[in-house]
Amino acid sequence: MWRDQSAIGRDAETGGYTRGGWTPTEREATTWFLDQCATRGLAVESDGIGNLIAWWGSPDRPGVVTGSHLDSVIDGGAFDGPLGVVSALAAVDLLRAEGFTPSVPLGVGAFVEEEGSRFGMPCLGSRVAAGVLSADKALALTDRQGVTLAAALEAAGTDPAGVGPSPLLERMGTFVELHVEQGRGLTPPVGVASSIWPHGRYRFTFEGEANHAGTTLMEDRHDPMLTYAMTALAANKQARLAGARATFGRLSIEPNGTNAVPSRVIAWLDARAADTATLESLLAAITRQAVERAERDGTTVAVVPESVSPIVDFPAGLRDRLVGVLDGAPVLPTGAGHDAGVFSAAGIPTAMLFVRNPTGISHSPAEFAEEDDCLAGVEALAAVLKDLAQ
Ligand code: HGY
Ligand code: MN
Ligand code: MN
Ligand code: MN
């Protein structure tokens, strides 16, 4: 099962995956998932934006759902997302093989555009499903070619009118997401999440004055690239001081010519911290230094928060129940966002399992997890599902 799925959309050169929401590779992975559910006789339900839950047992009352996402970041790794979906299917196989029958419906979920790598909104599918992002705002989101979500859905044969709060969540009594570890905190193969750090994405727009690269004296320039560069340095320093994370991973330069001082630089900051107050003070410090530098450079800077997520503390009772089932698995926080965070914030009892990542690297083709650790993850997930659905 893993080999088939991990062959979909893999770049032969980099070994990475680029599966943006409603792109051909992501649709191919979704079709693979639907085929896997059909061969297991799992009845699939979809909501308006394309989130899927495949049910073992009729979903006539709230049940236990497990799953993750099949989309990826640009040139991402093989495990972030798919490991949770494949492990969920494998856990169903394991439970059936040992003759277990759940007393409540047991669902396997795949949620769309969790990475937000196409439309810029993380956990897009789960946020719309949970009603924390309106259908109008979601449908108006555009990708880098200017294609709206509405147009992408229509092109994929889905009527945008169906997008909105999802009936799937009414049947999500408990949600458990298994995910590859991102970072290096785990010693044993499997751990349990305590919390998800608050995190946000902020669009910095630096405006300057286009000019000739060869004839404009350095002191006469109003170069937004310089203001951006100093802001990136400031963000790195402030994040280190705060024990937080700050990343400028995406940049747009206008007019983007070799021999012209840019007129505008747009830079997207991904910032995360262990608590909301630290995140807010980090953003304030970076913004303040960007404005100060802009004054020196004769440029301007505008900062727009595109998405901000508060801290998610998973419910201690459910968390400790999983720790008990797993004979004392370690509990650790994560700086990575997940659909589980959205569902937990929406009031659904939610927990997460992490599978050890020996290098800690993620959002990269180098992302890796040992096969034995992945199998340990499937066994742990099966044990947790059995405990919750017996
Ligand atoms: O960006 C994140 O934290 C997650 O991997 N989507
Ligand atoms: Mn990710
Ligand atoms: Mn993920
Ligand atoms: Mn010229």
Short mmCIF file of C-alpha atoms and ligand atoms in Angstrom, two decimals:
data_model
loop_
_atom_site.label_atom_id
_atom_site.label_comp_id
_atom_site.label_asym_id
_atom_site.label_seq_id
_atom_site.Cartn_x
_atom_site.Cartn_y
_atom_site.Cartn_z
CA MET A 1 0.00 0.00 0.00
CA TRP A 2 2.78 2.45 0.98
CA ARG A 3 4.77 1.85 -2.19
CA ASP A 4 1.79 2.52 -4.50
CA GLN A 5 0.82 5.72 -2.73
CA SER A 6 4.35 7.04 -2.35
CA ALA A 7 4.95 6.67 -6.09
CA ILE A 8 2.24 9.25 -6.83
CA GLY A 9 3.65 12.66 -7.77
CA ARG A 10 7.20 11.85 -6.68
CA ASP A 11 9.73 14.05 -8.51
CA ALA A 12 12.33 11.71 -10.04
CA GLU A 13 15.05 14.36 -9.69
CA THR A 14 14.52 15.69 -6.15
CA GLY A 15 12.57 12.74 -4.69
CA GLY A 16 10.13 15.33 -3.37
CA TYR A 17 6.35 15.67 -3.72
CA THR A 18 4.33 18.66 -4.87
CA ARG A 19 0.67 17.91 -4.31
CA GLY A 20 -1.24 21.20 -4.07
CA GLY A 21 -4.98 21.00 -3.43
CA TRP A 22 -7.00 19.98 -6.51
CA THR A 23 -3.90 19.59 -8.68
CA PRO A 24 -3.49 16.45 -10.82
CA THR A 25 -1.01 14.76 -8.42
CA GLU A 26 -3.19 15.43 -5.40
CA ARG A 27 -6.27 14.23 -7.27
CA GLU A 28 -4.37 11.07 -8.23
CA ALA A 29 -3.54 10.47 -4.57
CA THR A 30 -7.18 11.06 -3.65
CA THR A 31 -8.29 8.55 -6.28
CA TRP A 32 -5.81 6.06 -4.83
CA PHE A 33 -7.39 6.62 -1.40
CA LEU A 34 -10.91 6.09 -2.76
CA ASP A 35 -9.81 2.84 -4.40
CA GLN A 36 -8.29 1.63 -1.13
CA CYS A 37 -11.54 2.41 0.68
CA ALA A 38 -13.59 0.62 -1.97
CA THR A 39 -11.49 -2.55 -1.71
CA ARG A 40 -12.15 -2.50 2.07
CA GLY A 41 -15.85 -1.88 1.69
CA LEU A 42 -15.59 1.44 3.53
CA ALA A 43 -18.45 3.77 2.58
CA VAL A 44 -16.98 7.15 1.65
CA GLU A 45 -18.62 10.46 2.50
CA SER A 46 -17.37 13.73 1.04
CA ASP A 47 -18.22 17.27 2.02
CA GLY A 48 -18.48 20.32 -0.23
CA ILE A 49 -14.79 21.19 -0.23
CA GLY A 50 -13.65 17.60 -0.77
CA ASN A 51 -12.80 16.34 2.72
CA LEU A 52 -13.37 12.59 2.84
CA ILE A 53 -14.29 10.15 5.61
CA ALA A 54 -14.54 6.43 4.77
CA TRP A 55 -16.68 4.53 7.29
CA TRP A 56 -16.34 1.07 8.81
CA GLY A 57 -19.87 0.68 10.11
CA SER A 58 -22.83 2.90 9.21
CA PRO A 59 -22.21 6.53 10.30
CA ASP A 60 -25.60 6.79 11.97
CA ARG A 61 -24.10 8.23 15.19
CA PRO A 62 -20.87 9.92 16.29
CA GLY A 63 -17.89 7.64 15.86
CA VAL A 64 -14.12 7.55 16.05
CA VAL A 65 -12.27 9.06 13.11
CA THR A 66 -8.58 8.80 12.29
CA GLY A 67 -6.71 10.17 9.31
CA SER A 68 -4.63 13.06 7.98
CA HIS A 69 -3.92 14.66 4.58
CA LEU A 70 -2.63 13.60 1.15
CA ASP A 71 -1.53 17.01 -0.08
CA SER A 72 2.04 18.28 0.44
CA VAL A 73 4.18 21.37 0.57
CA ILE A 74 6.17 22.22 -2.58
CA ASP A 75 8.83 19.54 -3.03
CA GLY A 76 7.90 18.03 0.32
CA GLY A 77 8.57 14.68 1.93
CA ALA A 78 6.81 11.35 1.54
CA PHE A 79 5.51 11.01 5.09
CA ASP A 80 3.96 14.34 6.15
CA GLY A 81 0.25 13.59 5.76
CA PRO A 82 0.20 10.29 3.82
CA LEU A 83 1.70 8.37 6.76
CA GLY A 84 -1.42 9.20 8.77
CA VAL A 85 -3.79 8.14 6.01
CA VAL A 86 -1.96 4.92 5.11
CA SER A 87 -1.53 4.02 8.80
CA ALA A 88 -5.27 4.51 9.34
CA LEU A 89 -6.10 2.07 6.52
CA ALA A 90 -3.47 -0.39 7.82
CA ALA A 91 -4.87 -0.12 11.36
CA VAL A 92 -8.34 -1.03 10.04
CA ASP A 93 -6.79 -4.06 8.31
CA LEU A 94 -5.03 -5.06 11.54
CA LEU A 95 -8.18 -4.76 13.65
CA ARG A 96 -10.23 -6.72 11.15
CA ALA A 97 -7.54 -9.43 10.95
CA GLU A 98 -7.80 -9.95 14.71
CA GLY A 99 -11.59 -10.16 14.50
CA PHE A 100 -12.35 -6.82 16.15
CA THR A 101 -15.67 -5.13 15.38
CA PRO A 102 -16.08 -1.51 16.50
CA SER A 103 -19.14 -0.73 18.62
CA VAL A 104 -19.30 2.74 17.05
CA PRO A 105 -18.65 3.81 13.44
CA LEU A 106 -14.93 4.02 12.73
CA GLY A 107 -13.88 6.48 10.02
CA VAL A 108 -10.72 6.99 7.97
CA GLY A 109 -10.35 10.63 6.93
CA ALA A 110 -8.38 12.54 4.29
CA PHE A 111 -8.65 16.34 4.58
CA VAL A 112 -7.86 18.66 1.71
CA GLU A 113 -5.13 21.33 1.31
CA GLU A 114 -3.79 20.93 4.85
CA GLU A 115 -0.46 22.50 3.88
CA GLY A 116 -2.06 25.47 2.18
CA SER A 117 0.71 25.20 -0.40
CA ARG A 118 -1.58 26.11 -3.31
CA PHE A 119 -4.00 28.65 -1.83
CA GLY A 120 -1.84 29.98 1.01
CA MET A 121 -4.24 29.00 3.81
CA PRO A 122 -3.02 26.17 6.09
CA CYS A 123 -5.61 23.53 7.06
CA LEU A 124 -7.94 25.00 4.41
CA GLY A 125 -10.22 21.95 4.20
CA SER A 126 -10.55 21.42 7.95
CA ARG A 127 -10.97 25.14 8.69
CA VAL A 128 -13.87 25.40 6.24
CA ALA A 129 -15.35 22.14 7.56
CA ALA A 130 -15.16 23.45 11.13
CA GLY A 131 -16.68 26.78 10.10
CA VAL A 132 -13.65 28.83 11.17
CA LEU A 133 -13.09 30.01 7.61
CA SER A 134 -16.13 31.19 5.69
CA ALA A 135 -16.99 29.65 2.34
CA ASP A 136 -16.83 33.10 0.69
CA LYS A 137 -13.32 33.79 1.97
CA ALA A 138 -12.16 30.30 1.05
CA LEU A 139 -13.62 30.37 -2.46
CA ALA A 140 -11.99 33.74 -3.16
CA LEU A 141 -8.49 32.48 -2.26
CA THR A 142 -6.23 32.40 -5.32
CA ASP A 143 -3.18 30.34 -6.23
CA ARG A 144 -0.01 31.76 -7.78
CA GLN A 145 -1.56 31.70 -11.25
CA GLY A 146 -4.54 33.70 -9.98
CA VAL A 147 -6.90 30.69 -10.09
CA THR A 148 -9.54 30.94 -7.34
CA LEU A 149 -10.50 28.00 -5.17
CA ALA A 150 -13.98 28.26 -6.71
CA ALA A 151 -12.52 27.84 -10.20
CA ALA A 152 -10.25 24.99 -9.08
CA LEU A 153 -13.22 23.14 -7.57
CA GLU A 154 -15.26 23.61 -10.74
CA ALA A 155 -12.34 22.36 -12.82
CA ALA A 156 -12.25 19.27 -10.56
CA GLY A 157 -15.99 18.77 -11.10
CA THR A 158 -17.08 20.00 -7.67
CA ASP A 159 -19.83 22.63 -7.28
CA PRO A 160 -18.45 25.47 -5.10
CA ALA A 161 -21.96 26.07 -3.74
CA GLY A 162 -21.46 23.02 -1.51
CA VAL A 163 -18.50 24.54 0.32
CA GLY A 164 -19.16 25.37 3.97
CA PRO A 165 -19.39 23.89 7.48
CA SER A 166 -19.24 20.13 7.07
CA PRO A 167 -21.80 17.54 8.15
CA LEU A 168 -18.83 15.16 8.46
CA LEU A 169 -17.89 16.81 11.74
CA GLU A 170 -21.26 15.93 13.29
CA ARG A 171 -20.16 12.31 13.17
CA MET A 172 -16.63 12.96 14.35
CA GLY A 173 -17.09 11.98 18.02
CA THR A 174 -13.34 11.60 18.58
CA PHE A 175 -10.48 12.35 16.19
CA VAL A 176 -7.00 10.81 16.32
CA GLU A 177 -4.30 11.84 13.84
CA LEU A 178 -1.10 9.86 13.38
CA HIS A 179 1.70 11.98 11.89
CA VAL A 180 5.38 11.68 11.20
CA GLU A 181 7.39 13.58 13.81
CA GLN A 182 8.68 16.95 12.55
CA GLY A 183 11.73 17.74 14.61
CA ARG A 184 13.72 15.41 16.85
CA GLY A 185 11.98 14.94 20.19
CA LEU A 186 11.13 11.24 20.17
CA THR A 187 13.32 8.49 21.60
CA PRO A 188 10.86 5.56 21.36
CA PRO A 189 9.10 4.99 17.99
CA VAL A 190 5.76 6.50 19.03
CA GLY A 191 4.79 9.56 21.08
CA VAL A 192 1.62 11.45 21.99
CA ALA A 193 1.07 15.17 21.33
CA SER A 194 0.49 17.52 24.23
CA SER A 195 -0.06 20.71 22.25
CA ILE A 196 0.36 22.53 18.95
CA TRP A 197 2.21 25.84 19.09
CA PRO A 198 0.42 29.02 18.05
CA HIS A 199 1.50 29.96 14.54
CA GLY A 200 0.78 32.47 11.84
CA ARG A 201 1.51 33.49 8.27
CA TYR A 202 2.10 37.22 7.61
CA ARG A 203 2.48 38.98 4.26
CA PHE A 204 5.15 41.73 4.32
CA THR A 205 4.93 44.16 1.37
CA PHE A 206 8.03 46.35 0.91
CA GLU A 207 7.55 49.24 -1.56
CA GLY A 208 10.53 51.14 -2.99
CA GLU A 209 11.53 52.90 -6.19
CA ALA A 210 12.46 51.06 -9.35
CA ASN A 211 15.67 52.39 -10.88
CA HIS A 212 18.66 51.55 -13.04
CA ALA A 213 21.06 49.05 -11.46
CA GLY A 214 24.06 50.58 -13.19
CA THR A 215 23.55 54.31 -12.92
CA THR A 216 21.74 54.84 -9.61
CA LEU A 217 24.14 55.75 -6.82
CA MET A 218 23.80 53.50 -3.76
CA GLU A 219 22.93 56.50 -1.56
CA ASP A 220 20.17 57.55 -3.97
CA ARG A 221 18.31 54.24 -3.89
CA HIS A 222 15.03 53.31 -2.21
CA ASP A 223 15.59 49.58 -2.49
CA PRO A 224 12.86 47.36 -0.95
CA MET A 225 15.14 44.32 -1.27
CA LEU A 226 17.50 45.90 1.24
CA THR A 227 14.65 46.60 3.66
CA TYR A 228 13.45 43.01 3.23
CA ALA A 229 16.95 41.61 3.79
CA MET A 230 17.43 43.54 7.01
CA THR A 231 13.95 42.45 8.14
CA ALA A 232 14.85 38.81 7.49
CA LEU A 233 18.01 39.23 9.59
CA ALA A 234 15.97 40.88 12.34
CA ALA A 235 13.39 38.06 12.27
CA ASN A 236 16.13 35.46 12.61
CA LYS A 237 17.67 37.28 15.57
CA GLN A 238 14.37 37.95 17.34
CA ALA A 239 13.23 34.34 16.94
CA ARG A 240 16.49 33.06 18.43
CA LEU A 241 16.13 35.43 21.37
CA ALA A 242 12.52 34.29 21.95
CA GLY A 243 13.19 30.56 21.50
CA ALA A 244 10.62 30.81 18.68
CA ARG A 245 10.63 30.16 14.92
CA ALA A 246 10.58 32.69 12.07
CA THR A 247 10.91 31.78 8.42
CA PHE A 248 10.75 33.78 5.20
CA GLY A 249 10.37 30.93 2.73
CA ARG A 250 8.49 32.63 -0.06
CA LEU A 251 9.36 35.83 -1.93
CA SER A 252 7.91 37.77 -4.83
CA ILE A 253 10.04 40.50 -6.44
CA GLU A 254 8.78 43.10 -8.92
CA PRO A 255 9.75 43.64 -11.65
CA ASN A 256 12.26 40.84 -10.93
CA GLY A 257 14.88 42.03 -13.42
CA THR A 258 18.63 41.62 -13.02
CA ASN A 259 19.48 45.19 -13.96
CA ALA A 260 16.74 47.10 -12.14
CA VAL A 261 16.41 48.07 -8.50
CA PRO A 262 13.12 46.43 -7.48
CA SER A 263 9.98 48.50 -7.00
CA ARG A 264 8.33 46.00 -4.66
CA VAL A 265 9.20 42.91 -2.63
CA ILE A 266 6.50 40.74 -1.07
CA ALA A 267 7.74 38.28 1.56
CA TRP A 268 5.71 35.75 3.53
CA LEU A 269 6.73 35.17 7.15
CA ASP A 270 5.85 31.91 8.92
CA ALA A 271 6.21 32.54 12.66
CA ARG A 272 5.62 30.19 15.59
CA ALA A 273 6.20 30.27 19.33
CA ALA A 274 5.44 28.18 22.41
CA ASP A 275 2.68 30.56 23.52
CA THR A 276 0.51 33.30 22.05
CA ALA A 277 2.13 36.15 23.99
CA THR A 278 5.58 35.21 22.69
CA LEU A 279 4.27 34.96 19.13
CA GLU A 280 2.64 38.38 19.39
CA SER A 281 5.75 40.02 20.84
CA LEU A 282 7.92 38.35 18.19
CA LEU A 283 5.72 39.75 15.42
CA ALA A 284 5.74 43.19 17.01
CA ALA A 285 9.53 43.20 17.27
CA ILE A 286 10.01 42.10 13.66
CA THR A 287 7.45 44.61 12.40
CA ARG A 288 9.02 47.43 14.42
CA GLN A 289 12.46 46.71 13.01
CA ALA A 290 11.06 46.46 9.48
CA VAL A 291 9.43 49.91 9.83
CA GLU A 292 12.61 51.44 11.30
CA ARG A 293 14.68 50.05 8.44
CA ALA A 294 12.11 51.25 5.88
CA GLU A 295 12.45 54.80 7.23
CA ARG A 296 16.23 54.59 6.73
CA ASP A 297 15.85 53.20 3.20
CA GLY A 298 13.12 55.57 2.10
CA THR A 299 10.85 52.59 1.49
CA THR A 300 7.57 51.51 3.09
CA VAL A 301 6.43 48.26 4.64
CA ALA A 302 2.94 46.89 5.25
CA VAL A 303 2.23 43.71 7.23
CA VAL A 304 -0.97 41.68 6.75
CA PRO A 305 -1.68 38.57 8.87
CA GLU A 306 -3.03 35.95 6.43
CA SER A 307 -3.73 33.22 8.99
CA VAL A 308 -3.09 32.99 12.72
CA SER A 309 -3.81 29.93 14.86
CA PRO A 310 -3.89 30.03 18.67
CA ILE A 311 -2.23 27.38 20.80
CA VAL A 312 -4.01 24.03 20.89
CA ASP A 313 -3.75 22.06 24.13
CA PHE A 314 -5.11 18.57 23.42
CA PRO A 315 -7.58 17.42 26.13
CA ALA A 316 -5.53 15.88 28.93
CA GLY A 317 -8.01 13.06 29.61
CA LEU A 318 -7.89 11.73 26.07
CA ARG A 319 -4.16 12.35 25.84
CA ASP A 320 -3.52 10.39 29.04
CA ARG A 321 -5.85 7.62 27.88
CA LEU A 322 -3.64 7.16 24.80
CA VAL A 323 -0.52 7.23 26.98
CA GLY A 324 -2.08 4.48 29.06
CA VAL A 325 -2.98 2.35 26.07
CA LEU A 326 0.58 2.80 24.78
CA ASP A 327 2.20 1.82 28.12
CA GLY A 328 3.59 5.23 28.92
CA ALA A 329 4.44 6.70 25.51
CA PRO A 330 6.22 10.07 25.86
CA VAL A 331 4.15 13.27 25.54
CA LEU A 332 5.57 16.21 23.59
CA PRO A 333 4.45 19.50 21.99
CA THR A 334 4.84 20.28 18.33
CA GLY A 335 5.62 23.45 16.40
CA ALA A 336 3.81 22.05 13.35
CA GLY A 337 0.17 22.78 12.58
CA HIS A 338 -2.30 19.98 11.82
CA ASP A 339 -5.95 19.35 10.98
CA ALA A 340 -6.13 17.78 14.45
CA GLY A 341 -5.47 21.27 15.83
CA VAL A 342 -8.45 22.68 13.95
CA PHE A 343 -10.76 19.88 15.09
CA SER A 344 -9.60 20.19 18.68
CA ALA A 345 -10.14 23.95 18.65
CA ALA A 346 -13.63 23.26 17.28
CA GLY A 347 -14.40 21.26 20.43
CA ILE A 348 -13.98 17.73 19.05
CA PRO A 349 -12.10 15.47 21.50
CA THR A 350 -8.82 15.09 19.62
CA ALA A 351 -5.44 13.45 20.06
CA MET A 352 -2.27 12.98 17.98
CA LEU A 353 0.30 10.25 17.70
CA PHE A 354 3.80 10.93 16.35
CA VAL A 355 6.04 8.39 14.64
CA ARG A 356 9.75 8.91 15.21
CA ASN A 357 11.69 10.76 12.51
CA PRO A 358 15.38 9.94 12.96
CA THR A 359 16.65 13.13 11.35
CA GLY A 360 13.77 15.38 12.34
CA ILE A 361 13.80 16.84 8.82
CA SER A 362 10.36 17.57 7.31
CA HIS A 363 8.89 19.67 4.48
CA SER A 364 11.81 18.33 2.47
CA PRO A 365 12.49 15.31 0.21
CA ALA A 366 14.89 14.18 2.96
CA GLU A 367 11.96 13.56 5.34
CA PHE A 368 12.18 9.96 6.56
CA ALA A 369 10.84 7.40 9.00
CA GLU A 370 12.10 3.84 9.51
CA GLU A 371 9.76 1.07 8.34
CA ASP A 372 9.82 -0.59 11.78
CA ASP A 373 8.83 2.71 13.40
CA CYS A 374 5.99 3.12 10.91
CA LEU A 375 4.78 -0.41 11.72
CA ALA A 376 4.98 0.44 15.41
CA GLY A 377 2.85 3.48 14.61
CA VAL A 378 0.20 1.34 12.92
CA GLU A 379 0.10 -1.03 15.91
CA ALA A 380 -0.17 1.91 18.30
CA LEU A 381 -2.96 3.49 16.25
CA ALA A 382 -4.82 0.16 16.07
CA ALA A 383 -4.54 -0.25 19.85
CA VAL A 384 -5.84 3.30 20.40
CA LEU A 385 -8.74 2.86 17.96
CA LYS A 386 -9.66 -0.46 19.58
CA ASP A 387 -9.69 1.20 22.99
CA LEU A 388 -11.80 4.12 21.80
CA ALA A 389 -14.24 2.15 19.60
CA GLN A 390 -14.78 -1.02 21.58
O1 HGY B 1 3.11 23.94 8.35
C1 HGY B 1 2.85 23.11 9.20
O2 HGY B 1 3.14 23.31 10.35
C2 HGY B 1 2.20 21.82 8.86
O3 HGY B 1 3.17 20.92 8.47
N1 HGY B 1 1.17 21.97 7.89
MN MN B 2 3.36 19.74 6.83
MN MN B 3 1.06 17.37 7.97
MN MN B 4 19.01 50.20 -20.54
#
